[in-house]
Short mmCIF file of C-alpha atoms and ligand atoms in Angstrom, two decimals:
data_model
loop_
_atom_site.label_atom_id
_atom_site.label_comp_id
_atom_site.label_asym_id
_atom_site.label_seq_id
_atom_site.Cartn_x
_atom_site.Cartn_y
_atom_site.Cartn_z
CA UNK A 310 38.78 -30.76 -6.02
CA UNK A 311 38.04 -27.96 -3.39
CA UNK A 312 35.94 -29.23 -0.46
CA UNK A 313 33.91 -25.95 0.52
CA UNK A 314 33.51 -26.18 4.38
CA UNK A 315 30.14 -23.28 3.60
CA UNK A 316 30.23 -22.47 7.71
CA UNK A 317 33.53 -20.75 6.60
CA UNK A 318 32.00 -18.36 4.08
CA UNK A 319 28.58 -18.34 4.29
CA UNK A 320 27.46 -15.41 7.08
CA UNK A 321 26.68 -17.38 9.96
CA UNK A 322 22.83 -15.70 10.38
CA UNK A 323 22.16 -17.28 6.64
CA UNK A 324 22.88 -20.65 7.40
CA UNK A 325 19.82 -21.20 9.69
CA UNK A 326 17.20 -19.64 6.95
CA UNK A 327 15.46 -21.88 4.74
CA UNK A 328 14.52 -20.64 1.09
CA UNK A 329 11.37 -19.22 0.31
CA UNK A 330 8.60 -21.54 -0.54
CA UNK A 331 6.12 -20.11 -3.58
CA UNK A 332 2.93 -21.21 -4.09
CA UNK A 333 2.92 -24.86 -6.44
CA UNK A 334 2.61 -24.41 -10.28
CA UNK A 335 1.66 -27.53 -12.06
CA UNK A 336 0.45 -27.91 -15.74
CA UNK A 337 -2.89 -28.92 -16.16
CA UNK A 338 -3.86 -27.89 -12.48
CA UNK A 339 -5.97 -25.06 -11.37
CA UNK A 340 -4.13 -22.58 -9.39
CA UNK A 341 -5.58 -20.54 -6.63
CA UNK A 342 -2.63 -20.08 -4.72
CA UNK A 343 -0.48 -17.07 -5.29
CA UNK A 344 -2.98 -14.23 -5.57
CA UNK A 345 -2.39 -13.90 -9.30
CA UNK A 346 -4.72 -12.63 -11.81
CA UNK A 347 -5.95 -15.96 -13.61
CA UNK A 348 -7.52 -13.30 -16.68
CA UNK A 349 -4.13 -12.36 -17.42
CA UNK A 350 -2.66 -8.97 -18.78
CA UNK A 351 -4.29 -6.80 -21.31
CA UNK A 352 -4.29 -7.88 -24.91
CA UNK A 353 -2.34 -4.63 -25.09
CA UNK A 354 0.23 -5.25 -22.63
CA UNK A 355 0.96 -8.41 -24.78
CA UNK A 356 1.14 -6.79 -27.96
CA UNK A 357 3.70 -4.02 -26.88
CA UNK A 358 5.91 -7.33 -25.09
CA UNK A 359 6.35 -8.87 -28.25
CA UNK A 360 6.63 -5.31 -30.25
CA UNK A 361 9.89 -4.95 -27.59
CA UNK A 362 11.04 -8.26 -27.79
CA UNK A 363 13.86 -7.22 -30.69
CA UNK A 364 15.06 -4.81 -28.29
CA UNK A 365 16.79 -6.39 -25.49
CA UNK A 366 20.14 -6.02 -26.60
CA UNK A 367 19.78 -2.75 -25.53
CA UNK A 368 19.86 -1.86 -21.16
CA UNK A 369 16.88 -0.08 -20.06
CA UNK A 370 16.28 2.80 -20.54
CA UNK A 371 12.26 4.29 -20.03
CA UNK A 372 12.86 5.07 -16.33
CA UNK A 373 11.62 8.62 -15.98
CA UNK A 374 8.43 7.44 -18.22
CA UNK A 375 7.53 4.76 -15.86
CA UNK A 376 8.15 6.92 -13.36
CA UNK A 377 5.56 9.44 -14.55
CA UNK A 378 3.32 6.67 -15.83
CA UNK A 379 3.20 5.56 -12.35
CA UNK A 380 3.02 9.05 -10.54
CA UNK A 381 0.01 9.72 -12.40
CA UNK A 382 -1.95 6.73 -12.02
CA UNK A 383 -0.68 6.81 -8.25
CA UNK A 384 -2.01 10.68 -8.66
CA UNK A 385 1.55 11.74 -6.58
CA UNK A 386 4.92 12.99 -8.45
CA UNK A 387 7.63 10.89 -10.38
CA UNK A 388 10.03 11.82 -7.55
CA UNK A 389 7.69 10.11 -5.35
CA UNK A 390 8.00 6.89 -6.86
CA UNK A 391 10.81 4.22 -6.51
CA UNK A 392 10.65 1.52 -9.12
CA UNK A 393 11.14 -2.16 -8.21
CA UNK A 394 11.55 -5.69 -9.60
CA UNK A 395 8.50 -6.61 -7.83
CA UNK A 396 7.55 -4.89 -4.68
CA UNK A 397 9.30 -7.57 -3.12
CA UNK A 398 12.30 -5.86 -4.42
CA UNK A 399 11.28 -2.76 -2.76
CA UNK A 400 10.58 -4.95 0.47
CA UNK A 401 14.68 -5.86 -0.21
CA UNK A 402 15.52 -1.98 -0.57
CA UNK A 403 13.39 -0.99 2.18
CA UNK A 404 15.52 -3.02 4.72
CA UNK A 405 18.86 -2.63 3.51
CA UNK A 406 18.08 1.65 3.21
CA UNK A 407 17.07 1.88 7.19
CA UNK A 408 18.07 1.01 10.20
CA UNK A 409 16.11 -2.05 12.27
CA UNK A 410 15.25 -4.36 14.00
CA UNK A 411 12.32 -4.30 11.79
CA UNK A 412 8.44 -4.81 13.53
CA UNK A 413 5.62 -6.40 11.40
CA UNK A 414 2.26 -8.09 12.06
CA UNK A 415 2.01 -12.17 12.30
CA UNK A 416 0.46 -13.50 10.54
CA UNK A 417 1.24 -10.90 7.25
CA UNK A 418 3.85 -11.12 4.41
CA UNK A 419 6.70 -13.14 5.31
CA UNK A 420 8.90 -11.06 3.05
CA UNK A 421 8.73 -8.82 5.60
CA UNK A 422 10.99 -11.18 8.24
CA UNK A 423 12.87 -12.86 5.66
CA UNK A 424 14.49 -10.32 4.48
CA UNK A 425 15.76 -8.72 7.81
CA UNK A 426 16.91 -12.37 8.61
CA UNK A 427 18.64 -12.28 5.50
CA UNK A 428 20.23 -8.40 6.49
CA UNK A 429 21.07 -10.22 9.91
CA UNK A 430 18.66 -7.84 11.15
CA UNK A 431 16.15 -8.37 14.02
CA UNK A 432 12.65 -9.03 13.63
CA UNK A 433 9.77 -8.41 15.85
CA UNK A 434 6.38 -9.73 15.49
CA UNK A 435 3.62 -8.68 17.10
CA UNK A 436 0.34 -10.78 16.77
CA UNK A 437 -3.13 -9.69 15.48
CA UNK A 438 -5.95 -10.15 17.58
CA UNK A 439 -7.27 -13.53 18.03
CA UNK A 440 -10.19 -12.36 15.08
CA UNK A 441 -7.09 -11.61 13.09
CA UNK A 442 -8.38 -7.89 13.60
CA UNK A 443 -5.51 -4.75 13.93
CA UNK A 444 -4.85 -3.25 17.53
CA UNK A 445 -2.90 -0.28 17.14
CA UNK A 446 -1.76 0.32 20.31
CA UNK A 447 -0.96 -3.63 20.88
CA UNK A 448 1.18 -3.24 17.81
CA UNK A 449 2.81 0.26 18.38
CA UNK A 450 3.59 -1.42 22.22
CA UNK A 451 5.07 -4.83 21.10
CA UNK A 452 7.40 -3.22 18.60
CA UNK A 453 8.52 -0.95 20.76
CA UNK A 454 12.32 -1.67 19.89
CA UNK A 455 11.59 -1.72 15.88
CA UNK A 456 12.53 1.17 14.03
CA UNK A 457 11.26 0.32 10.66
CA UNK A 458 7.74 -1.33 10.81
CA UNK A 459 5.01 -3.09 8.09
CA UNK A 460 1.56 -2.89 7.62
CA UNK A 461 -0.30 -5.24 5.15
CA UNK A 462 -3.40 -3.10 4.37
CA UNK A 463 -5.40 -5.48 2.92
CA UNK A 464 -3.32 -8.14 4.62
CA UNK A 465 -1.77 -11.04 3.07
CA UNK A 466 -3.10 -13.64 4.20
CA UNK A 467 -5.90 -12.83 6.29
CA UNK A 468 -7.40 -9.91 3.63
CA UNK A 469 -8.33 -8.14 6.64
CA UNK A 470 -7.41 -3.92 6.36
CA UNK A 471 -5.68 -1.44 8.89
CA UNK A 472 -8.01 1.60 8.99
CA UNK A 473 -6.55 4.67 7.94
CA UNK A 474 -6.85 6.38 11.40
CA UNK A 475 -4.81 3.22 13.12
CA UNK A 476 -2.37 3.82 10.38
CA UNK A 477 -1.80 7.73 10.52
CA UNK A 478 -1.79 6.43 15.26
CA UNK A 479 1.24 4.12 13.93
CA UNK A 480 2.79 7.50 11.92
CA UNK A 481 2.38 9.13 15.10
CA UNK A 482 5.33 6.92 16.40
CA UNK A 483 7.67 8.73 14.06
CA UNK A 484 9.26 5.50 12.89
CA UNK A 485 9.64 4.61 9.01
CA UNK A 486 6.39 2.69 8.52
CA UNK A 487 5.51 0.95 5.12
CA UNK A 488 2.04 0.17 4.54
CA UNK A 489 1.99 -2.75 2.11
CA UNK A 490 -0.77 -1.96 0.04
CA UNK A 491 0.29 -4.95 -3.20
CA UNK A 492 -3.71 -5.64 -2.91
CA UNK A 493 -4.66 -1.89 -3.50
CA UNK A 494 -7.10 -2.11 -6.49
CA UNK A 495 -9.25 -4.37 -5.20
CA UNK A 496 -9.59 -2.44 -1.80
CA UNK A 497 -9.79 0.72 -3.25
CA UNK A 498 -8.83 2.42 -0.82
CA UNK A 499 -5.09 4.39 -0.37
CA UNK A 500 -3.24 5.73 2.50
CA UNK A 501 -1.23 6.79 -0.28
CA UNK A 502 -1.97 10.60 -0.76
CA UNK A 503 -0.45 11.17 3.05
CA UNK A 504 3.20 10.50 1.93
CA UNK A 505 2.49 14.77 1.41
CA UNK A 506 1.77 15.06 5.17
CA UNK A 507 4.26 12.31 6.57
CA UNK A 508 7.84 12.31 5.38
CA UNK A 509 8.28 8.96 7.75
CA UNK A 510 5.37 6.92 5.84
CA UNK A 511 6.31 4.48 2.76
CA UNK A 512 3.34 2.90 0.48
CA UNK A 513 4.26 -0.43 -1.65
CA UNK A 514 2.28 -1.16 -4.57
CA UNK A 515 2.59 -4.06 -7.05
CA UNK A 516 1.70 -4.69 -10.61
CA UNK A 517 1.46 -8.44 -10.18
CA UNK A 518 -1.85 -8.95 -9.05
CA UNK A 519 -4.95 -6.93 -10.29
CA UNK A 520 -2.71 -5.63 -13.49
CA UNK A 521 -1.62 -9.68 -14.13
CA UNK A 522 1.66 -8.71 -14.79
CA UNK A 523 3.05 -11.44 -11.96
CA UNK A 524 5.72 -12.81 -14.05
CA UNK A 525 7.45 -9.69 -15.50
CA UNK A 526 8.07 -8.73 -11.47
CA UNK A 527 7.26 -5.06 -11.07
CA UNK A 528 6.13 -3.00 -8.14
CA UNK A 529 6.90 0.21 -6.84
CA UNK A 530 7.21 2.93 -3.47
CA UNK A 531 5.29 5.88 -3.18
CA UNK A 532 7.39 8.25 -0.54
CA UNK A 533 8.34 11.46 0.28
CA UNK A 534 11.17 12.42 -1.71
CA UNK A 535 13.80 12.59 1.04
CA UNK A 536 12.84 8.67 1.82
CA UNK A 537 12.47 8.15 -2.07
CA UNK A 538 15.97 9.53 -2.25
CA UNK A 539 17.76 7.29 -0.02
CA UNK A 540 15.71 4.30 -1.20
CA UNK A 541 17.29 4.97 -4.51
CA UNK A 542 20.66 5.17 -3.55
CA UNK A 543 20.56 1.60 -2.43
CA UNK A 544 18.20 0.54 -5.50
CA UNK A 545 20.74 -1.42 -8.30
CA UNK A 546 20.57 -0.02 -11.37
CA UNK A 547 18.21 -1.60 -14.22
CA UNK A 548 16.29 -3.11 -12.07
CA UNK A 549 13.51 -3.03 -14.30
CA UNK A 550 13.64 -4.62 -17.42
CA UNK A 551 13.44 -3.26 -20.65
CA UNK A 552 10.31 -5.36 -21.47
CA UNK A 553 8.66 -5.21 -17.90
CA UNK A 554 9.10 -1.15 -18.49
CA UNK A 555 7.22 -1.17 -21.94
CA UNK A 556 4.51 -3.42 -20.01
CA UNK A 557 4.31 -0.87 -17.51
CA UNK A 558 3.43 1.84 -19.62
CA UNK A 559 0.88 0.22 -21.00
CA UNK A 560 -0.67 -1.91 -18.66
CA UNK A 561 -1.24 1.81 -17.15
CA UNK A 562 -2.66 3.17 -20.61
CA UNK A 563 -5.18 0.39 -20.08
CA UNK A 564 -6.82 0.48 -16.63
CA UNK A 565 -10.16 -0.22 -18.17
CA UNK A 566 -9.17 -3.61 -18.39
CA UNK A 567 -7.62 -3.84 -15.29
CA UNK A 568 -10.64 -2.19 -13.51
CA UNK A 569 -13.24 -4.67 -15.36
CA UNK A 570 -11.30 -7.67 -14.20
CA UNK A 571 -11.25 -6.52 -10.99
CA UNK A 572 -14.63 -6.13 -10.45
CA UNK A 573 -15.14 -9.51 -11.98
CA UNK A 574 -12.98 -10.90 -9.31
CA UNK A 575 -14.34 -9.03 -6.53
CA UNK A 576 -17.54 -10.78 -7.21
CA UNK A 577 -16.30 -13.51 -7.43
CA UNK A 578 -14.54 -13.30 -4.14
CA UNK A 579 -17.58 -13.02 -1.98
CA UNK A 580 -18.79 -16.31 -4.17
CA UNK A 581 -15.60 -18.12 -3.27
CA UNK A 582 -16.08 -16.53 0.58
CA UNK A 583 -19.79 -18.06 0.99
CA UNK A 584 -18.91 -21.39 -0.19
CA UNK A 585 -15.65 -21.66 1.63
CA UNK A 586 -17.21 -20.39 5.11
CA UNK A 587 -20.19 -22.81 4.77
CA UNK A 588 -17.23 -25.51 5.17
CA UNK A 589 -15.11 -24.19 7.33
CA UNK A 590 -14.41 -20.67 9.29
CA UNK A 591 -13.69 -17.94 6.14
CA UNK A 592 -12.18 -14.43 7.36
CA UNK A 593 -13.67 -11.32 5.69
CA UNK A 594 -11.42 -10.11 3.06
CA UNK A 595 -11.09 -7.07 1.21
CA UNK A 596 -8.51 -8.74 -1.42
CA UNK A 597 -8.75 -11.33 -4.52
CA UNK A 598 -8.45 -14.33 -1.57
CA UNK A 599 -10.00 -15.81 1.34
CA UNK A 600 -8.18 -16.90 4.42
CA UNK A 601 -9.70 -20.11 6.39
CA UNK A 602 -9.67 -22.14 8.65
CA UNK A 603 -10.20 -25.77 7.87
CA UNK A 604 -10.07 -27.05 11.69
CA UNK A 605 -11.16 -29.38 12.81
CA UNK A 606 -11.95 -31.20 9.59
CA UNK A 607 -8.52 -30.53 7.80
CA UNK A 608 -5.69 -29.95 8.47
CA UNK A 609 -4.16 -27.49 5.97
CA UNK A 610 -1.95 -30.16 4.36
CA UNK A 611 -4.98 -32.44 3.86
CA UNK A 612 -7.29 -30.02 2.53
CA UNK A 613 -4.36 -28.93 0.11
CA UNK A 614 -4.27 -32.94 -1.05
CA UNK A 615 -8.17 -32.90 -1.17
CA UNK A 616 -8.05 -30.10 -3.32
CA UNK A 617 -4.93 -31.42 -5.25
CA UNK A 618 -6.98 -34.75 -6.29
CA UNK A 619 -9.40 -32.16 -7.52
CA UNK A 620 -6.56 -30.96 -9.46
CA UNK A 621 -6.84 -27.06 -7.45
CA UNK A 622 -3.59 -25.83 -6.07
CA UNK A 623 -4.59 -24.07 -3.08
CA UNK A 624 -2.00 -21.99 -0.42
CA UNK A 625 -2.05 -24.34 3.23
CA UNK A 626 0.13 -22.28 5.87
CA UNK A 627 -0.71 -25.08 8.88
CA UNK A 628 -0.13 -23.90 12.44
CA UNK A 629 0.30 -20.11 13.26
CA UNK A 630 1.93 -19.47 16.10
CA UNK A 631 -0.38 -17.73 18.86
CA UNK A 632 -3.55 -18.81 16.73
CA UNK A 633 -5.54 -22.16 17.31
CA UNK A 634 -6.53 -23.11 14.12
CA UNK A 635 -5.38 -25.03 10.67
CA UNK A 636 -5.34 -21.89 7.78
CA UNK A 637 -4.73 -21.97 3.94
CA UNK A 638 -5.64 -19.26 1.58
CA UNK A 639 -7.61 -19.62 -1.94
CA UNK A 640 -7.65 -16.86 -4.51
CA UNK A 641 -10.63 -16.31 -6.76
CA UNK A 642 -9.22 -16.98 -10.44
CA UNK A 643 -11.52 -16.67 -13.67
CA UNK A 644 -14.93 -16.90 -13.50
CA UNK A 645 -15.09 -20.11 -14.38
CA UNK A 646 -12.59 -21.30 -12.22
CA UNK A 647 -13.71 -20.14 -9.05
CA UNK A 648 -17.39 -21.78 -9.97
CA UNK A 649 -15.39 -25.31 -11.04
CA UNK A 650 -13.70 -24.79 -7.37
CA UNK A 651 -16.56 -24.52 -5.48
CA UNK A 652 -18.34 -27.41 -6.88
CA UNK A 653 -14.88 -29.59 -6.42
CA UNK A 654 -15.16 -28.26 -2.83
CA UNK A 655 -18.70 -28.87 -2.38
CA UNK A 656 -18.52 -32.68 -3.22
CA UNK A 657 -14.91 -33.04 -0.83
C1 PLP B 1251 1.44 -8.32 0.61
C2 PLP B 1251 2.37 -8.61 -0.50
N1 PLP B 1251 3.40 -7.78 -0.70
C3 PLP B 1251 4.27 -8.00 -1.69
C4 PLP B 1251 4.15 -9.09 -2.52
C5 PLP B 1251 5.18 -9.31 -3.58
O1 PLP B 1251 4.72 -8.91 -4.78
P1 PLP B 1251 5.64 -8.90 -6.07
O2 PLP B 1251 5.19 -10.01 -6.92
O3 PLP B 1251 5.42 -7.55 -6.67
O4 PLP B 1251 7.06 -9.05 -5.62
C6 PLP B 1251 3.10 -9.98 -2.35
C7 PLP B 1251 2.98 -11.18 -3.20
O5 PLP B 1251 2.36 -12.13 -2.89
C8 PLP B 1251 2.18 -9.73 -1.31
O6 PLP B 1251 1.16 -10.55 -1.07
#
């Protein structure tokens, strides 16, 4: 046999990383945890996965109608849009298409610094205020040295949103920025229609949240074309399955059920938000979750096992550096869920 000696191979900037942790799935367990949507797709959406199923002997092959599909609902133009296996995909693309060291918020998506780690690119956080509020010019100062920068707008985790005046003072910089906006629909509100005025601005949706579509990974850019253009010469080709493009198209012939589930969840949001900030310290949120901070009753690893006994999988994230407290995030699931929650939390 071959003894690998890895150090020898493996690039030396990988071999510090540590894999990417997702939010627990266990059968016969609640799970609030990865920002899903616990309602699920459409009906319709389902119907047109199994009416494709046969089909997957073939590569795909519906690009320019997901394209337009997605141009319309994002009310911009198919050669606006960049297509991705998720929009962590498009996080992937993103990094490897421009140049670095790459600035983001802490605490936000930690796609964001794992994948430049992974590019052996530099990262460079710069902290929200101690509120977990957005200071533009703190941010646009401390990244200084970044050339490509995210915003999370709502942000994951804190569900907290960059106003749209802080993000066109960011554009101002000329840099490539990306506002991450994966929690769009339940916002409402876009910085998309400015990729018309700024050439240097990138907007990442995803259809794995309000649409449910989590496990057939699809999300998407919204840039100027010249940015769109490079983005796809770096995109590998069919991407997007065959089946996750005939979900697409429908999922988006079907926004009334997306939009009704929304609104379900956005009520019961501020539920979840009342009950968990009579506990403990809740963050405002603009998103499908609340951030916390259990402190100094929990720690996030014991409130995760409090919950767990409960049988709720919630997100704990522990320490963050720069901020004093003990955080985890919940996300509001069905109805019914989110009202079985808060009673398991009430009696903990
Ligand atoms: C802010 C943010 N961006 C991107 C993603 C990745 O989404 P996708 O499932 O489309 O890869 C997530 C998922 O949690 C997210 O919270």
């Amino acid at each position: 046999m071959i003894e690998l000696k890895t150090t020898d191979y493996v690039k030396p900037w990988i071999s510090g990383l540590e894999p990417y942790v997702p939010g627990q799935t266990r059968v016969g367990f609640i799970k609030l945890a990865s920002n899903e949507n616990n309602y699920g797709p459409s009906p319709k959406v389902v119907k047109e996965v199994r009416k494709w199923a046969g089909k997957i002997y073939m590569y795909p092959y519906r690009d320019s109608e997901v394209n337009e599909a997605v141009a319309k609902y994002a009310r911009v133009s198919a050669e606006n849009i960049v297509p991705g296996n998720g929009s962590d995909e498009i996080i992937d693309i993103i990094i490897k298409t421009f140049r670095g060291p790459v600035g983001a918020l802490i605490p936000s998506f930690i796609e964001y610094s794992a994948f430049a780690r992974i590019m052996g690119v530099e990262f460079i956080g710069s902290s929200l205020k101690d509120d977990f509020g957005f200071d533009a010019d703190k941010f646009i100062r401390e990244t200084g040295d970044a050339n490509l920068l995210f915003l999370c707008s709502p942000n994951n985790p804190t569900g907290g949103v960059i106003p749209r005046e802080d993000v066109v003072k960011v554009l101002g910089t000329g840099k490539i920025v990306v506002v991450d906006e994966a929690y769009y629909e339940f916002y409402g509100k876009s910085v998309a229609e400015l990729v018309g005025e700024y050439d240097n601005l990138i907007v990442t949706r995803t259809m794995a949240k309000a649409f449910g579509l989590a496990g057939l990974r699809f999300g998407y850019a919204i840039a100027s074309p010249k940015i769109a253009g490079a983005m796809l010469k770096v995109k590998p080709p069919f991407n997007v399955s065959l089946i996750t493009q005939a979900a697409v198209i429908a999922a988006l012939k079907d926004t009334t059920y997306m939009r009704k589930c929304v609104k379900r969840i956005k009520e019961d949001t501020k539920l979840l938000f009342n009950a968990l900030n009579r506990k403990f310290t809740a963050y405002p949120t603009e998103s499908n979750f609340v951030f916390i901070d259990t402190a100094p009753k929990y720690t996030s690893k014991e409130f995760f096992n409090r919950m767990l006994e409960k049988r709720f999988i919630v997100r704990p994230f522990g320490r963050i550096p720069g901020f004093p407290g003990e955080y985890s995030r919940v996300n509001a699931g069905t109805t019914e869920e989110t009202k079985k929650f808060i009673k398991a939390l009430n009696g903990i």
